[in-house]
Amino acid sequence: MELKLSPLALPGIDEEQRPVVIAGPCSAETEEQLIDTARQLASYGVRIFRAGIWKPRTKPGGFEGIGEEGLPWLKRVHDELGMLTATEVATPHHVEVALAAGVDILWVGARTMANPFAVQELADAMKGIDVPVFCKNPVNPDLELRIGGLERINQAGITRLAVIHRGFSTYEKRLYRNLPMWHVPIELRRRIHGLPIYCDPSHMGGRRELIAPLSQQAMDLGFDGLMIEAHCNPDCAWSDAKQQVTPDVLDFILDKLVIRNSAQTTATLESLRKQIDNVDNQLLEHLADRMRISREIGAYKKEHNMTVVQTRRYGEILSKRGAQGVLRGMSNDFVKSIFEAIHEESVRQQVEIMNKD
Ligand code: PEP
Ligand code: MN
């Protein structure tokens, strides 16, 4: 199904000027925190203010959002500072009261986007309403599910649609809170033309130091905008404290971004190079995993007085991998030499374990 899109047409925003910035705290906490943060952001030229009124938390018992009480605070931000306001909606009731309170932009969170029942209910609640809706990627990297969610909302008549790429959850926590997997939004853009793509480096990185490099990567990939969490006192934030920055740090980060407006051919090359970077990162993660397992084997061998190198197993690995490589269009010698190098490092790491007392 083709999406029927129309320009986002955010009032007062020049969307050609990349990046369009949406900034504000993870959560609305108090009226003072909200107004103070918004005022500072506005003084740096931020025109779109975000704040979570209802918060999807992993565990019960945490701060689950201030709720409806916070909506008039957002209205103040709109009326007094002239900013557009945005909040996350997860139920039809949220949609109804947010719109009644004059919220300008709705976004659907990553957890909700993973649930077609919930997305359909939201879509039904949005029927006949002309409001810009930003959809985060679902927590799992399922492009069809993501497109399906966009279709549900679009079928309800929402044509001012945009997506926010915030990365994907993983079992093992690594450098990123949510893996970027940049090739997924690149493919989404190839499949759906004219869909504005924003990046949320705050939830992707999970740490404030990662906001700048991830924002730069998003800009290099031609993303249209950024949604970044900013708080007047980040360390004391009631949610996502580690990934929020003060408005002046945000301004510094935005100021340092290099925005390249490359021609189409360069953009294609750039996106292919990013895919290479992405695959290389995955290779490194896999290699690190393999070494971790190797070290566990080393510990086992040590405990059972076995030798580090078990020649038969090594010979088997080399010939099997060589043949697998040939089936995938690579030369036997190339694949063997890679596995020789990997084996050498595995042995080195196992010997290290053996020699540790
Ligand atoms: C958020 O933006 O505060 C949020 C909860 O994000 P996500 O849905 O991407 O986890
Ligand atoms: Mn958050």
mmCIF file of C-alpha atoms and ligand atoms in Angstrom:
data_model
loop_
_atom_site.group_PDB
_atom_site.id
_atom_site.type_symbol
_atom_site.label_atom_id
_atom_site.label_comp_id
_atom_site.label_asym_id
_atom_site.label_seq_id
_atom_site.Cartn_x
_atom_site.Cartn_y
_atom_site.Cartn_z
ATOM 1 C CA MET A 1 0.000 0.000 0.000
ATOM 2 C CA GLU A 2 1.217 3.470 -0.920
ATOM 3 C CA LEU A 3 1.199 6.001 1.891
ATOM 4 C CA LYS A 4 -0.651 9.228 1.107
ATOM 5 C CA LEU A 5 1.650 11.860 2.516
ATOM 6 C CA SER A 6 1.411 15.614 2.656
ATOM 7 C CA PRO A 7 4.077 18.040 3.865
ATOM 8 C CA LEU A 8 4.401 18.219 7.650
ATOM 9 C CA ALA A 9 3.918 21.975 7.330
ATOM 10 C CA LEU A 10 4.895 22.716 10.911
ATOM 11 C CA PRO A 11 3.781 26.314 11.498
ATOM 12 C CA GLY A 12 6.689 28.744 11.592
ATOM 13 C CA ILE A 13 9.323 26.068 10.932
ATOM 14 C CA ASP A 14 11.592 26.077 7.878
ATOM 15 C CA GLU A 15 11.811 22.351 7.273
ATOM 16 C CA GLU A 16 14.389 22.787 4.519
ATOM 17 C CA GLN A 17 16.825 23.992 7.146
ATOM 18 C CA ARG A 18 18.375 20.765 8.479
ATOM 19 C CA PRO A 19 18.205 19.669 11.210
ATOM 20 C CA VAL A 20 14.731 20.554 12.368
ATOM 21 C CA VAL A 21 15.163 20.275 16.124
ATOM 22 C CA ILE A 22 12.686 18.964 18.660
ATOM 23 C CA ALA A 23 14.050 19.277 22.181
ATOM 24 C CA GLY A 24 12.834 19.089 25.732
ATOM 25 C CA PRO A 25 12.877 16.850 28.756
ATOM 26 C CA CYS A 26 12.186 13.145 28.780
ATOM 27 C CA SER A 27 9.323 13.858 31.188
ATOM 28 C CA ALA A 28 7.332 16.852 32.305
ATOM 29 C CA GLU A 29 8.039 16.835 36.051
ATOM 30 C CA THR A 30 6.957 20.157 37.510
ATOM 31 C CA GLU A 31 5.639 23.352 36.004
ATOM 32 C CA GLU A 32 8.858 25.179 36.951
ATOM 33 C CA GLN A 33 11.115 22.522 35.380
ATOM 34 C CA LEU A 34 9.073 22.565 32.196
ATOM 35 C CA ILE A 35 8.874 26.321 31.796
ATOM 36 C CA ASP A 36 12.508 26.866 32.781
ATOM 37 C CA THR A 37 13.740 24.258 30.275
ATOM 38 C CA ALA A 38 11.488 25.573 27.522
ATOM 39 C CA ARG A 39 12.491 29.189 28.142
ATOM 40 C CA GLN A 40 16.198 28.330 27.880
ATOM 41 C CA LEU A 41 15.648 26.241 24.759
ATOM 42 C CA ALA A 42 13.630 29.028 23.147
ATOM 43 C CA SER A 43 16.446 31.474 23.878
ATOM 44 C CA TYR A 44 18.753 29.227 21.832
ATOM 45 C CA GLY A 45 16.307 29.199 18.945
ATOM 46 C CA VAL A 46 14.644 25.816 19.510
ATOM 47 C CA ARG A 47 11.104 26.067 18.141
ATOM 48 C CA ILE A 48 9.641 22.645 18.897
ATOM 49 C CA PHE A 49 9.370 21.508 22.499
ATOM 50 C CA ARG A 50 8.951 17.884 23.571
ATOM 51 C CA ALA A 51 7.964 16.532 26.974
ATOM 52 C CA GLY A 52 6.565 13.160 27.984
ATOM 53 C CA ILE A 53 3.323 13.517 29.934
ATOM 54 C CA TRP A 54 2.705 9.754 30.132
ATOM 55 C CA LYS A 55 5.854 7.631 30.424
ATOM 56 C CA PRO A 56 6.223 4.007 29.389
ATOM 57 C CA ARG A 57 8.577 2.622 32.033
ATOM 58 C CA THR A 58 10.257 -0.753 31.918
ATOM 59 C CA LYS A 59 9.472 -1.590 35.555
ATOM 60 C CA PRO A 60 6.488 -0.605 37.687
ATOM 61 C CA GLY A 61 6.989 1.711 40.600
ATOM 62 C CA GLY A 62 9.050 4.339 38.750
ATOM 63 C CA PHE A 63 7.814 7.760 37.708
ATOM 64 C CA GLU A 64 5.132 7.031 35.150
ATOM 65 C CA GLY A 65 4.587 10.590 34.040
ATOM 66 C CA ILE A 66 2.802 13.521 35.592
ATOM 67 C CA GLY A 67 -0.296 12.811 33.519
ATOM 68 C CA GLU A 68 -2.990 15.252 32.526
ATOM 69 C CA GLU A 69 -1.920 17.716 35.177
ATOM 70 C CA GLY A 70 1.049 18.588 32.929
ATOM 71 C CA LEU A 71 -0.971 19.451 29.829
ATOM 72 C CA PRO A 72 -1.701 23.068 30.862
ATOM 73 C CA TRP A 73 2.061 23.520 31.394
ATOM 74 C CA LEU A 74 2.624 22.567 27.752
ATOM 75 C CA LYS A 75 -0.084 25.036 26.791
ATOM 76 C CA ARG A 76 1.851 27.734 28.630
ATOM 77 C CA VAL A 77 4.983 26.821 26.644
ATOM 78 C CA HIS A 78 2.978 27.218 23.460
ATOM 79 C CA ASP A 79 1.246 30.445 24.435
ATOM 80 C CA GLU A 80 4.029 32.245 26.274
ATOM 81 C CA LEU A 81 7.051 31.148 24.241
ATOM 82 C CA GLY A 82 5.442 30.566 20.863
ATOM 83 C CA MET A 83 6.906 27.062 20.627
ATOM 84 C CA LEU A 84 5.183 24.093 19.052
ATOM 85 C CA THR A 85 4.635 21.372 21.630
ATOM 86 C CA ALA A 86 4.898 17.611 21.235
ATOM 87 C CA THR A 87 4.062 14.727 23.508
ATOM 88 C CA GLU A 88 3.817 10.947 23.372
ATOM 89 C CA VAL A 89 0.394 9.342 23.115
ATOM 90 C CA ALA A 90 -0.176 5.685 23.843
ATOM 91 C CA THR A 91 -3.957 5.396 24.309
ATOM 92 C CA PRO A 92 -7.014 6.939 22.633
ATOM 93 C CA HIS A 93 -7.603 8.895 25.853
ATOM 94 C CA HIS A 94 -4.121 10.433 25.594
ATOM 95 C CA VAL A 95 -4.905 11.524 22.026
ATOM 96 C CA GLU A 96 -8.172 13.085 23.060
ATOM 97 C CA VAL A 97 -6.916 15.054 26.057
ATOM 98 C CA ALA A 98 -3.619 16.079 24.420
ATOM 99 C CA LEU A 99 -5.445 17.538 21.428
ATOM 100 C CA ALA A 100 -8.056 19.176 23.656
ATOM 101 C CA ALA A 101 -5.190 20.834 25.552
ATOM 102 C CA GLY A 102 -3.778 22.216 22.303
ATOM 103 C CA VAL A 103 -0.691 19.991 21.906
ATOM 104 C CA ASP A 104 0.610 20.665 18.383
ATOM 105 C CA ILE A 105 2.392 17.413 17.512
ATOM 106 C CA LEU A 106 1.759 13.865 18.711
ATOM 107 C CA TRP A 107 4.344 11.124 18.730
ATOM 108 C CA VAL A 108 3.859 7.395 19.139
ATOM 109 C CA GLY A 109 6.541 5.670 21.210
ATOM 110 C CA ALA A 110 8.702 2.701 20.302
ATOM 111 C CA ARG A 111 6.914 0.251 22.584
ATOM 112 C CA THR A 112 3.500 1.225 21.245
ATOM 113 C CA MET A 113 4.650 1.016 17.616
ATOM 114 C CA ALA A 114 5.511 -2.648 18.233
ATOM 115 C CA ASN A 115 1.866 -3.434 19.027
ATOM 116 C CA PRO A 116 -0.580 -3.386 16.076
ATOM 117 C CA PHE A 117 -3.649 -3.426 18.397
ATOM 118 C CA ALA A 118 -2.438 -0.313 20.183
ATOM 119 C CA VAL A 119 -1.482 1.450 16.937
ATOM 120 C CA GLN A 120 -4.902 0.679 15.452
ATOM 121 C CA GLU A 121 -6.650 2.088 18.524
ATOM 122 C CA LEU A 122 -4.569 5.254 18.258
ATOM 123 C CA ALA A 123 -5.269 5.495 14.547
ATOM 124 C CA ASP A 124 -9.013 5.194 15.209
ATOM 125 C CA ALA A 125 -8.767 7.953 17.812
ATOM 126 C CA MET A 126 -7.010 10.194 15.281
ATOM 127 C CA LYS A 127 -9.592 9.688 12.535
ATOM 128 C CA GLY A 128 -10.567 12.934 10.866
ATOM 129 C CA ILE A 129 -8.083 15.024 12.847
ATOM 130 C CA ASP A 130 -5.434 17.072 11.081
ATOM 131 C CA VAL A 131 -2.388 16.809 13.308
ATOM 132 C CA PRO A 132 1.258 15.964 12.571
ATOM 133 C CA VAL A 133 2.142 12.533 13.943
ATOM 134 C CA PHE A 134 5.696 11.309 14.476
ATOM 135 C CA CYS A 135 6.157 7.549 14.772
ATOM 136 C CA LYS A 136 9.175 6.127 16.543
ATOM 137 C CA ASN A 137 10.560 2.863 15.218
ATOM 138 C CA PRO A 138 9.200 -0.190 17.029
ATOM 139 C CA VAL A 139 11.675 -1.601 19.556
ATOM 140 C CA ASN A 140 12.374 -4.555 17.269
ATOM 141 C CA PRO A 141 13.979 -4.043 13.846
ATOM 142 C CA ASP A 142 10.996 -5.262 11.861
ATOM 143 C CA LEU A 143 10.578 -2.999 8.862
ATOM 144 C CA GLU A 144 7.258 -4.511 7.772
ATOM 145 C CA LEU A 145 5.763 -3.980 11.239
ATOM 146 C CA ARG A 146 6.975 -0.406 11.123
ATOM 147 C CA ILE A 147 5.502 0.233 7.693
ATOM 148 C CA GLY A 148 2.292 -1.511 8.794
ATOM 149 C CA GLY A 149 2.021 0.882 11.743
ATOM 150 C CA LEU A 150 2.496 3.872 9.435
ATOM 151 C CA GLU A 151 -0.174 2.489 7.119
ATOM 152 C CA ARG A 152 -2.670 2.111 9.988
ATOM 153 C CA ILE A 153 -2.214 5.741 11.014
ATOM 154 C CA ASN A 154 -2.195 6.931 7.428
ATOM 155 C CA GLN A 155 -5.430 5.076 6.678
ATOM 156 C CA ALA A 156 -7.058 7.069 9.470
ATOM 157 C CA GLY A 157 -6.407 10.146 7.355
ATOM 158 C CA ILE A 158 -3.193 11.324 9.006
ATOM 159 C CA THR A 159 -1.063 12.469 6.082
ATOM 160 C CA ARG A 160 1.321 14.736 8.003
ATOM 161 C CA LEU A 161 3.488 11.818 9.056
ATOM 162 C CA ALA A 162 7.150 11.538 10.022
ATOM 163 C CA VAL A 163 9.296 8.816 11.562
ATOM 164 C CA ILE A 164 11.831 8.961 14.349
ATOM 165 C CA HIS A 165 14.689 6.500 14.338
ATOM 166 C CA ARG A 166 15.734 5.705 17.928
ATOM 167 C CA GLY A 167 17.435 2.338 17.443
ATOM 168 C CA PHE A 168 16.524 -1.172 18.528
ATOM 169 C CA SER A 169 16.657 -2.989 21.866
ATOM 170 C CA THR A 170 19.114 -5.790 22.393
ATOM 171 C CA TYR A 171 19.511 -8.494 24.978
ATOM 172 C CA GLU A 172 23.068 -7.587 25.808
ATOM 173 C CA LYS A 173 23.645 -3.938 26.637
ATOM 174 C CA ARG A 174 26.558 -2.687 24.615
ATOM 175 C CA LEU A 175 27.869 0.744 23.731
ATOM 176 C CA TYR A 176 24.405 1.914 22.719
ATOM 177 C CA ARG A 177 21.208 1.646 24.725
ATOM 178 C CA ASN A 178 19.487 0.886 21.431
ATOM 179 C CA LEU A 179 21.411 -0.330 18.379
ATOM 180 C CA PRO A 180 21.421 2.247 15.540
ATOM 181 C CA MET A 181 21.279 -0.304 12.665
ATOM 182 C CA TRP A 182 21.344 2.605 10.219
ATOM 183 C CA HIS A 183 20.653 0.366 7.242
ATOM 184 C CA VAL A 184 17.050 -0.032 8.492
ATOM 185 C CA PRO A 185 16.027 3.652 8.151
ATOM 186 C CA ILE A 186 17.997 3.819 4.884
ATOM 187 C CA GLU A 187 15.859 0.983 3.556
ATOM 188 C CA LEU A 188 12.714 2.638 4.932
ATOM 189 C CA ARG A 189 13.555 5.806 3.024
ATOM 190 C CA ARG A 190 14.172 3.811 -0.128
ATOM 191 C CA ARG A 191 10.757 2.166 0.273
ATOM 192 C CA ILE A 192 8.763 5.294 1.170
ATOM 193 C CA HIS A 193 9.667 8.478 -0.635
ATOM 194 C CA GLY A 194 8.970 11.822 0.926
ATOM 195 C CA LEU A 195 8.646 10.564 4.512
ATOM 196 C CA PRO A 196 10.542 12.918 6.840
ATOM 197 C CA ILE A 197 13.045 11.000 8.986
ATOM 198 C CA TYR A 198 14.217 12.260 12.358
ATOM 199 C CA CYS A 199 16.762 10.686 14.671
ATOM 200 C CA ASP A 200 16.553 10.455 18.459
ATOM 201 C CA PRO A 201 20.201 10.141 19.534
ATOM 202 C CA SER A 202 19.228 10.400 23.218
ATOM 203 C CA HIS A 203 17.355 7.103 23.389
ATOM 204 C CA MET A 204 19.689 5.505 20.856
ATOM 205 C CA GLY A 205 22.855 6.248 22.800
ATOM 206 C CA GLY A 206 21.431 6.233 26.292
ATOM 207 C CA ARG A 207 24.355 8.452 27.337
ATOM 208 C CA ARG A 208 24.778 12.149 26.807
ATOM 209 C CA GLU A 209 28.310 11.760 25.332
ATOM 210 C CA LEU A 210 26.849 9.850 22.407
ATOM 211 C CA ILE A 211 24.375 12.552 21.365
ATOM 212 C CA ALA A 212 26.876 14.544 19.289
ATOM 213 C CA PRO A 213 28.388 11.674 17.261
ATOM 214 C CA LEU A 214 24.998 10.054 16.643
ATOM 215 C CA SER A 215 23.478 13.363 15.567
ATOM 216 C CA GLN A 216 26.361 13.873 13.147
ATOM 217 C CA GLN A 217 25.858 10.392 11.727
ATOM 218 C CA ALA A 218 22.152 11.085 11.249
ATOM 219 C CA MET A 219 22.952 14.344 9.455
ATOM 220 C CA ASP A 220 25.506 12.605 7.241
ATOM 221 C CA LEU A 221 22.817 10.125 6.283
ATOM 222 C CA GLY A 222 20.526 12.958 5.243
ATOM 223 C CA PHE A 223 18.044 12.783 8.142
ATOM 224 C CA ASP A 224 15.682 15.729 8.289
ATOM 225 C CA GLY A 225 15.686 16.387 11.999
ATOM 226 C CA LEU A 226 16.658 15.461 15.520
ATOM 227 C CA MET A 227 14.681 14.828 18.678
ATOM 228 C CA ILE A 228 16.971 15.384 21.641
ATOM 229 C CA GLU A 229 16.225 15.222 25.348
ATOM 230 C CA ALA A 230 17.174 18.415 27.170
ATOM 231 C CA HIS A 231 16.513 19.290 30.808
ATOM 232 C CA CYS A 232 17.298 22.311 32.958
ATOM 233 C CA ASN A 233 18.913 20.001 35.531
ATOM 234 C CA PRO A 234 19.635 16.690 33.778
ATOM 235 C CA ASP A 235 21.333 14.875 36.652
ATOM 236 C CA CYS A 236 18.215 15.278 38.767
ATOM 237 C CA ALA A 237 15.779 14.251 36.015
ATOM 238 C CA TRP A 238 13.042 11.865 37.127
ATOM 239 C CA SER A 239 13.605 9.679 34.071
ATOM 240 C CA ASP A 240 16.497 9.081 31.638
ATOM 241 C CA ALA A 241 18.880 11.305 33.625
ATOM 242 C CA LYS A 242 22.053 9.948 31.977
ATOM 243 C CA GLN A 243 21.019 10.811 28.454
ATOM 244 C CA GLN A 244 19.740 14.354 28.944
ATOM 245 C CA VAL A 245 21.719 17.539 28.408
ATOM 246 C CA THR A 246 21.240 21.120 29.496
ATOM 247 C CA PRO A 247 19.939 23.548 26.875
ATOM 248 C CA ASP A 248 23.370 25.189 26.587
ATOM 249 C CA VAL A 249 25.083 21.844 25.956
ATOM 250 C CA LEU A 250 22.420 21.111 23.372
ATOM 251 C CA ASP A 251 23.176 24.428 21.694
ATOM 252 C CA PHE A 252 26.890 23.564 21.684
ATOM 253 C CA ILE A 253 26.209 20.151 20.125
ATOM 254 C CA LEU A 254 23.966 21.630 17.429
ATOM 255 C CA ASP A 255 26.476 24.338 16.701
ATOM 256 C CA LYS A 256 29.237 21.806 16.063
ATOM 257 C CA LEU A 257 27.215 19.722 13.607
ATOM 258 C CA VAL A 258 28.527 19.720 10.061
ATOM 259 C CA ILE A 259 25.632 19.782 7.647
ATOM 260 C CA ARG A 260 26.549 18.546 4.223
ATOM 261 C CA ASN A 261 24.065 19.076 1.438
ATOM 262 C CA SER A 262 25.494 16.617 -1.011
ATOM 263 C CA ALA A 263 24.261 15.833 -4.485
ATOM 264 C CA GLN A 264 22.276 12.653 -5.007
ATOM 265 C CA THR A 265 25.235 10.578 -6.258
ATOM 266 C CA THR A 266 27.350 11.529 -3.261
ATOM 267 C CA ALA A 267 24.415 10.776 -0.969
ATOM 268 C CA THR A 268 24.203 7.284 -2.465
ATOM 269 C CA LEU A 269 27.926 6.733 -1.989
ATOM 270 C CA GLU A 270 27.710 8.119 1.507
ATOM 271 C CA SER A 271 24.874 5.803 2.405
ATOM 272 C CA LEU A 272 26.755 2.792 0.982
ATOM 273 C CA ARG A 273 29.797 3.778 3.037
ATOM 274 C CA LYS A 274 27.637 4.025 6.130
ATOM 275 C CA GLN A 275 26.373 0.543 5.413
ATOM 276 C CA ILE A 276 29.989 -0.636 5.244
ATOM 277 C CA ASP A 277 30.695 1.084 8.583
ATOM 278 C CA ASN A 278 27.666 -0.575 10.025
ATOM 279 C CA VAL A 279 28.653 -4.035 8.825
ATOM 280 C CA ASP A 280 32.205 -3.489 10.119
ATOM 281 C CA ASN A 281 30.795 -2.576 13.523
ATOM 282 C CA GLN A 282 28.744 -5.742 13.507
ATOM 283 C CA LEU A 283 31.815 -7.762 12.511
ATOM 284 C CA LEU A 284 33.708 -6.317 15.452
ATOM 285 C CA GLU A 285 30.858 -7.061 17.859
ATOM 286 C CA HIS A 286 30.713 -10.642 16.563
ATOM 287 C CA LEU A 287 34.468 -11.036 16.892
ATOM 288 C CA ALA A 288 34.317 -9.735 20.452
ATOM 289 C CA ASP A 289 31.532 -12.246 21.201
ATOM 290 C CA ARG A 290 33.595 -15.047 19.711
ATOM 291 C CA MET A 291 36.583 -14.081 21.863
ATOM 292 C CA ARG A 292 34.408 -14.021 24.951
ATOM 293 C CA ILE A 293 33.257 -17.576 24.240
ATOM 294 C CA SER A 294 36.859 -18.578 23.555
ATOM 295 C CA ARG A 295 37.895 -17.247 26.936
ATOM 296 C CA GLU A 296 35.110 -19.239 28.571
ATOM 297 C CA ILE A 297 36.400 -22.343 26.780
ATOM 298 C CA GLY A 298 39.894 -21.435 27.995
ATOM 299 C CA ALA A 299 38.665 -21.339 31.575
ATOM 300 C CA TYR A 300 36.980 -24.715 31.107
ATOM 301 C CA LYS A 301 40.138 -26.258 29.624
ATOM 302 C CA LYS A 302 42.178 -24.902 32.483
ATOM 303 C CA GLU A 303 39.817 -26.346 35.044
ATOM 304 C CA HIS A 304 39.963 -29.754 33.343
ATOM 305 C CA ASN A 305 43.694 -29.739 32.622
ATOM 306 C CA MET A 306 43.223 -29.761 28.868
ATOM 307 C CA THR A 307 45.630 -28.258 26.307
ATOM 308 C CA VAL A 308 44.777 -24.958 24.685
ATOM 309 C CA VAL A 309 45.123 -26.062 21.066
ATOM 310 C CA GLN A 310 43.063 -29.049 20.073
ATOM 311 C CA THR A 311 44.524 -29.658 16.600
ATOM 312 C CA ARG A 312 41.721 -31.759 15.171
ATOM 313 C CA ARG A 313 39.067 -29.157 16.010
ATOM 314 C CA TYR A 314 41.218 -26.379 14.473
ATOM 315 C CA GLY A 315 41.724 -28.298 11.207
ATOM 316 C CA GLU A 316 37.989 -28.938 11.006
ATOM 317 C CA ILE A 317 37.116 -25.289 11.531
ATOM 318 C CA LEU A 318 39.513 -24.112 8.818
ATOM 319 C CA SER A 319 38.277 -26.442 6.119
ATOM 320 C CA LYS A 320 34.591 -26.011 7.012
ATOM 321 C CA ARG A 321 34.783 -22.220 7.027
ATOM 322 C CA GLY A 322 36.797 -22.205 3.778
ATOM 323 C CA ALA A 323 34.076 -24.227 2.067
ATOM 324 C CA GLN A 324 31.302 -22.044 3.532
ATOM 325 C CA GLY A 325 33.134 -18.976 2.233
ATOM 326 C CA VAL A 326 33.397 -20.420 -1.282
ATOM 327 C CA LEU A 327 29.635 -21.001 -1.282
ATOM 328 C CA ARG A 328 29.241 -17.300 -0.537
ATOM 329 C CA GLY A 329 31.465 -16.192 -3.399
ATOM 330 C CA MET A 330 34.742 -15.673 -1.535
ATOM 331 C CA SER A 331 38.015 -17.454 -2.147
ATOM 332 C CA ASN A 332 38.956 -20.385 0.056
ATOM 333 C CA ASP A 333 42.370 -18.848 0.796
ATOM 334 C CA PHE A 334 40.881 -15.541 1.862
ATOM 335 C CA VAL A 335 38.439 -17.138 4.296
ATOM 336 C CA LYS A 336 41.084 -19.510 5.653
ATOM 337 C CA SER A 337 43.492 -16.669 6.290
ATOM 338 C CA ILE A 338 40.840 -14.751 8.197
ATOM 339 C CA PHE A 339 40.057 -17.744 10.392
ATOM 340 C CA GLU A 340 43.767 -18.388 10.949
ATOM 341 C CA ALA A 341 44.075 -14.858 12.271
ATOM 342 C CA ILE A 342 40.969 -15.258 14.437
ATOM 343 C CA HIS A 343 42.258 -18.561 15.772
ATOM 344 C CA GLU A 344 45.613 -17.050 16.578
ATOM 345 C CA GLU A 345 43.955 -14.349 18.684
ATOM 346 C CA SER A 346 41.676 -16.929 20.364
ATOM 347 C CA VAL A 347 44.706 -18.988 21.329
ATOM 348 C CA ARG A 348 46.474 -15.906 22.636
ATOM 349 C CA GLN A 349 43.456 -15.070 24.807
ATOM 350 C CA GLN A 350 43.115 -18.643 26.079
ATOM 351 C CA VAL A 351 46.832 -18.800 26.950
ATOM 352 C CA GLU A 352 46.342 -15.576 28.900
ATOM 353 C CA ILE A 353 43.557 -17.257 30.890
ATOM 354 C CA MET A 354 45.727 -20.378 31.500
ATOM 355 C CA ASN A 355 48.568 -18.247 32.850
ATOM 356 C CA LYS A 356 46.331 -16.255 35.194
ATOM 357 C CA ASP A 357 46.356 -17.572 38.702
HETATM 358 C C1 PEP B 1 10.714 9.152 24.879
HETATM 359 O O1 PEP B 1 10.885 9.764 23.832
HETATM 360 O O2 PEP B 1 10.726 9.705 25.995
HETATM 361 C C2 PEP B 1 10.543 7.693 24.841
HETATM 362 C C3 PEP B 1 9.966 7.014 25.828
HETATM 363 O O3 PEP B 1 11.090 7.180 23.750
HETATM 364 P P1 PEP B 1 11.001 5.713 23.069
HETATM 365 O O4 PEP B 1 9.558 5.465 22.779
HETATM 366 O O5 PEP B 1 11.838 5.910 21.848
HETATM 367 O O6 PEP B 1 11.604 4.737 24.026
HETATM 368 MN MN MN B 2 13.287 9.402 27.655
#
